[in-house]
mmCIF file of C-alpha atoms in Angstrom:
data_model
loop_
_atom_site.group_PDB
_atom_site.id
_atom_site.type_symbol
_atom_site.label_atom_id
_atom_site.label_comp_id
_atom_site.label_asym_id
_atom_site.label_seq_id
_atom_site.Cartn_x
_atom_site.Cartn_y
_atom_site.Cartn_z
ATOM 1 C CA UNK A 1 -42.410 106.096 -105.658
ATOM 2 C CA UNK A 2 -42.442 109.739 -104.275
ATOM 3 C CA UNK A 3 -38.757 110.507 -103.119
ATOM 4 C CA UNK A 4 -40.234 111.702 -99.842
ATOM 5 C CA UNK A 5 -42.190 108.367 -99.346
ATOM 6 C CA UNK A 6 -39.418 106.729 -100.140
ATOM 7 C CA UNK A 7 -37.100 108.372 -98.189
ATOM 8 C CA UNK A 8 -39.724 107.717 -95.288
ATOM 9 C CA UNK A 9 -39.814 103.894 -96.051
ATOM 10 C CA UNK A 10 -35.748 103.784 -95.589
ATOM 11 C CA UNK A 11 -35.623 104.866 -92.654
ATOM 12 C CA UNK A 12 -38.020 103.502 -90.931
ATOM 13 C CA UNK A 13 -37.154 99.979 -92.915
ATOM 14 C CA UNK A 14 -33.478 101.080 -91.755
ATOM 15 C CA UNK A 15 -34.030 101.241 -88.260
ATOM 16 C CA UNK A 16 -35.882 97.682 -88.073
ATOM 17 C CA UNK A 17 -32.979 96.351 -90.237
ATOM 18 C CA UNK A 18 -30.749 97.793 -87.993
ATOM 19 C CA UNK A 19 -32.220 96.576 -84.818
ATOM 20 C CA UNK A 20 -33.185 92.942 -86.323
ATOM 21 C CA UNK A 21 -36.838 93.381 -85.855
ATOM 22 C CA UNK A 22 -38.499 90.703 -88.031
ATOM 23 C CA UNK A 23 -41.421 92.364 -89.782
ATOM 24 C CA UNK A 24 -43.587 92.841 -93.426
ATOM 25 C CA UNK A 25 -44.869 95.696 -94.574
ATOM 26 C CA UNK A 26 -48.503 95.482 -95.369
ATOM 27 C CA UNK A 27 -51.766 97.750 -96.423
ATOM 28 C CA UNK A 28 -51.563 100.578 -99.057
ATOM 29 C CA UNK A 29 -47.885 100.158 -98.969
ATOM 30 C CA UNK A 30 -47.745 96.771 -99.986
ATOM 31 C CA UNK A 31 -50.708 97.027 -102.620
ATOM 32 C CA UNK A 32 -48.462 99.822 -104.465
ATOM 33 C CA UNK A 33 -45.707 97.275 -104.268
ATOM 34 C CA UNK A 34 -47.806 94.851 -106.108
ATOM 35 C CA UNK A 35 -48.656 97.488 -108.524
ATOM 36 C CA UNK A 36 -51.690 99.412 -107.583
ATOM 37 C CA UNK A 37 -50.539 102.723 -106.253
ATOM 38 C CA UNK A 38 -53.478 104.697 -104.393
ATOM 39 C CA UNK A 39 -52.923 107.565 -101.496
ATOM 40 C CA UNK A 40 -53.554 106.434 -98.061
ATOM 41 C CA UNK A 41 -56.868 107.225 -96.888
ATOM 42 C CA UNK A 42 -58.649 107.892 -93.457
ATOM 43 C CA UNK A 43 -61.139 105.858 -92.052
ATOM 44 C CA UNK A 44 -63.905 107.896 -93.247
ATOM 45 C CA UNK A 45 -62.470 107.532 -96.629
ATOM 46 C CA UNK A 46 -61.072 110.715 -97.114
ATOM 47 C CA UNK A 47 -57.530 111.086 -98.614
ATOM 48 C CA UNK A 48 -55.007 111.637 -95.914
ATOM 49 C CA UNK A 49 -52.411 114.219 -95.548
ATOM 50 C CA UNK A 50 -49.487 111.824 -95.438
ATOM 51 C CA UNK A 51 -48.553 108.334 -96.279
ATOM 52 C CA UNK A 52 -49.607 105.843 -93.979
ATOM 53 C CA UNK A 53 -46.884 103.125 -93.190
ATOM 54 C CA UNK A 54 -48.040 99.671 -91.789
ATOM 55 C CA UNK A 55 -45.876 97.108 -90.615
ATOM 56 C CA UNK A 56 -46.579 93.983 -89.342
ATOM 57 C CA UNK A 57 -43.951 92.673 -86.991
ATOM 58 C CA UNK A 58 -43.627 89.507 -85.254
ATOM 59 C CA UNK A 59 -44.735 89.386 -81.855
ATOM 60 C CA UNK A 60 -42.711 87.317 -80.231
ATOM 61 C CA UNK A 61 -41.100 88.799 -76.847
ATOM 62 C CA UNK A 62 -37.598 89.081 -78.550
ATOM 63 C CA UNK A 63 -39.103 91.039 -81.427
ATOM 64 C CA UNK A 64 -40.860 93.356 -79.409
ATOM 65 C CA UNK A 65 -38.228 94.352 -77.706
ATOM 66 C CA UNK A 66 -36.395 94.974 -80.934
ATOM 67 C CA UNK A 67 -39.477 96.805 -82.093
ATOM 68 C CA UNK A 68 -39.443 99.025 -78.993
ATOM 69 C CA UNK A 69 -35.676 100.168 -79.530
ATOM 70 C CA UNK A 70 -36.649 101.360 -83.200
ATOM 71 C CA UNK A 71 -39.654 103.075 -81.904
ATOM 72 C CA UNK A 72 -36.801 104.635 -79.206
ATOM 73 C CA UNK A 73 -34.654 105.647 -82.088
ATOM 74 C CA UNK A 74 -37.646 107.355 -83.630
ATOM 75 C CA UNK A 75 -37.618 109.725 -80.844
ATOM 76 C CA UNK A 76 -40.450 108.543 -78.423
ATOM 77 C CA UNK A 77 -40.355 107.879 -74.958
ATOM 78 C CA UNK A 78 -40.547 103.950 -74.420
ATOM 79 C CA UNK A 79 -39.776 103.522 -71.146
ATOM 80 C CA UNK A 80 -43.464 102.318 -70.127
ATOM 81 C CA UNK A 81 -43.217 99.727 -72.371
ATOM 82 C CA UNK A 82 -39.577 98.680 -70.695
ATOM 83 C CA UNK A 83 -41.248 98.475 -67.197
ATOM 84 C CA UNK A 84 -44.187 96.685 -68.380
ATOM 85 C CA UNK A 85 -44.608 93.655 -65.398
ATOM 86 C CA UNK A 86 -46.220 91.650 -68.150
ATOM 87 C CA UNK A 87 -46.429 93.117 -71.890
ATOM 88 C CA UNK A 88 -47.907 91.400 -74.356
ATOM 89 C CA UNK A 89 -46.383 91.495 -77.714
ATOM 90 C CA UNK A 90 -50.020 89.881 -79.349
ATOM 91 C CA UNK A 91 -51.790 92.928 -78.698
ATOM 92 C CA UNK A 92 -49.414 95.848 -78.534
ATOM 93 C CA UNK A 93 -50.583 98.106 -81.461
ATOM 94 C CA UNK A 94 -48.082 100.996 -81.692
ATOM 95 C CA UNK A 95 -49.088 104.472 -84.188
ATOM 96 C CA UNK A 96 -46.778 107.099 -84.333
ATOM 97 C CA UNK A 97 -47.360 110.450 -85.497
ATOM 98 C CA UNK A 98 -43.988 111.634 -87.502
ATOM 99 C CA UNK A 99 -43.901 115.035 -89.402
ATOM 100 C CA UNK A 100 -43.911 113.196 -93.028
ATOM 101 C CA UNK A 101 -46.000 110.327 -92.210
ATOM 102 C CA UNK A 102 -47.612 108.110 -89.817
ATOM 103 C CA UNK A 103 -46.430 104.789 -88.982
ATOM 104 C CA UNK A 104 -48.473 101.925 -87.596
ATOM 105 C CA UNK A 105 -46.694 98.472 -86.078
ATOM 106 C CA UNK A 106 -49.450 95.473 -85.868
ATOM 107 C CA UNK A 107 -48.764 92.213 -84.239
ATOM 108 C CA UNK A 108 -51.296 90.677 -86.581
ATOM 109 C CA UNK A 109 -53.697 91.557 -89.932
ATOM 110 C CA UNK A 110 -57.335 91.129 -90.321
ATOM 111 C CA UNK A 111 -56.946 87.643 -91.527
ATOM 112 C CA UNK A 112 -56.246 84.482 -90.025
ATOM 113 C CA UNK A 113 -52.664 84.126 -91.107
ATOM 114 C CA UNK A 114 -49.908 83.665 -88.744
ATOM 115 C CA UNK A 115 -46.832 85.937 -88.879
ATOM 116 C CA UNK A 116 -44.776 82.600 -88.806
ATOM 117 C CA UNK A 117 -46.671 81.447 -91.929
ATOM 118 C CA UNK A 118 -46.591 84.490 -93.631
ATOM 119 C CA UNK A 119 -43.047 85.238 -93.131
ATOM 120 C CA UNK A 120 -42.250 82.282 -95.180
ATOM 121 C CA UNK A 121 -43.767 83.695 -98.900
ATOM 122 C CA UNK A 122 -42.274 87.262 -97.896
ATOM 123 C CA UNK A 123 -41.446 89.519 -100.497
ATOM 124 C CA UNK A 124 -38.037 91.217 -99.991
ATOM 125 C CA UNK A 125 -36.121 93.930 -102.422
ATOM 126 C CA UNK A 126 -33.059 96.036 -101.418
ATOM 127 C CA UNK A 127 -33.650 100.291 -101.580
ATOM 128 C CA UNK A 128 -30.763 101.805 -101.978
ATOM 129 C CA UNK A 129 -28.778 98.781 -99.293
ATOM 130 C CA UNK A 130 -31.578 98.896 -97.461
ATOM 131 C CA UNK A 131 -33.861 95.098 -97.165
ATOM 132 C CA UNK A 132 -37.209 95.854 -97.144
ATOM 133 C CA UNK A 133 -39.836 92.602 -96.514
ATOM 134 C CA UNK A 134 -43.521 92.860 -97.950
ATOM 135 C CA UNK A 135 -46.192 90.347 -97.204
ATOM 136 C CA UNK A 136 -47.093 88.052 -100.526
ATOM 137 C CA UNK A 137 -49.246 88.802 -102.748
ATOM 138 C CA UNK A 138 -51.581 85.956 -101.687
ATOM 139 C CA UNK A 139 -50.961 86.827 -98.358
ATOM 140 C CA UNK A 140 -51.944 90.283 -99.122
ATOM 141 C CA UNK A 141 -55.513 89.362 -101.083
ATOM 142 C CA UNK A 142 -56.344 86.938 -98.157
ATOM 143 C CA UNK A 143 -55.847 89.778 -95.177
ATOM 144 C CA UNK A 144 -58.098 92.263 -98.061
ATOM 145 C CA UNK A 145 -60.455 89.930 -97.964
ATOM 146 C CA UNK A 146 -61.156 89.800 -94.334
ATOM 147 C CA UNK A 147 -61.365 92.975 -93.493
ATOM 148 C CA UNK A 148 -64.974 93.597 -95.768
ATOM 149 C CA UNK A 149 -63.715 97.535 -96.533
ATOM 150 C CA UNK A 150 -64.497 99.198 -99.214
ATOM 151 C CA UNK A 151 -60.656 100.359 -100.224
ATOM 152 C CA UNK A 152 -59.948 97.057 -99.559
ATOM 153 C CA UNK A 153 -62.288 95.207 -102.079
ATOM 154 C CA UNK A 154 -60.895 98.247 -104.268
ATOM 155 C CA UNK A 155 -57.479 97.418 -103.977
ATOM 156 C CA UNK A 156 -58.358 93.472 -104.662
ATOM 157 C CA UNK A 157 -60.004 94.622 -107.784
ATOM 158 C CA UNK A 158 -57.120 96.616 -108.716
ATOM 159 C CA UNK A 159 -54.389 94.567 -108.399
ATOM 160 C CA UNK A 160 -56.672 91.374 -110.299
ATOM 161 C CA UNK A 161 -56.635 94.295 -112.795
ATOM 162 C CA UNK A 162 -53.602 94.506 -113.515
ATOM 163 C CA UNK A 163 -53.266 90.501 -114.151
ATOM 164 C CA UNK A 164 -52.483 89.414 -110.796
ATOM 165 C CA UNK A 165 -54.075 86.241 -109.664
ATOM 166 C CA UNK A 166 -56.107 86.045 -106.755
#
């Protein structure tokens, strides 16, 4: 893993550690942690300038309001999202623009798995004291599948490949 990827994965896995957000990391990030290590890509296909972080969180009310502290502690204004009348965590898609990398938070994935499900085949290792959660590796090949893009079917390929079961 690239020391300043790395470095960007603590701390942003630090901050939802610290503020008890309940969350997986999934896409590119998660297919390198199952062994296939590509860069992140825009949608056009073209390789991006910096990683792209995704992270699923649970979107529960609690959560989000967990999720909006680390997104406070990562230096942007969140007070719109503290007078919301009536936010809904289900479809409150967050992307943040840092200098090293950009960093998406998703209530859901492509696929028809439920965070509650999914949380319960997480993945977790420990970086340097920090816990960091990834979604299965079933879970993982399931939320490819539904999306029907290209890198996607790539990154099933890859990671059969390597002798991981579908």
């Amino acid at each position: 893993m690239d020391d300043n990827f790395k470095i960007s994965l603590l701390s942003v896995c630090g901050l939802l550690e610290k503020h008890s957000v309940q969350y997986m990391v999934i896409g590119g990030t998660a297919v390198a942690y199952h062994g296939y290590y590509r860069p992140s890509t825009n949608m056009d296909g073209t390789i991006s300038e910096k990683p792209d972080i995704d992270i699923w969180y649970n979107p529960t009310y609690e959560n989000y309001f967990r999720l909006i502290n680390v997104i406070e502690s990562l230096g942007r204004d969140v007070t719109k999202y503290r007078e919301e009348k009536i936010p809904d965590p289900k479809k409150s898609f967050f992307k943040l623009e840092l200098p090293d990398f950009t960093l998406d938070f998703l209530p859901k994935t492509r696929s028809k798995i439920t965070y509650p499900v999914a949380s319960l085949k997480k993945e977790a290792i420990q970086l340097d004291g920090v816990n960091i959660y990834f979604i299965s590796f079933d879970d993982l090949i399931e939320d490819k599948k539904s999306s029907g893009r290209k890198k996607d079917i790539e990154d099933i390929n890859e990671l059969k490949n390597l002798g991981n079961p579908d």
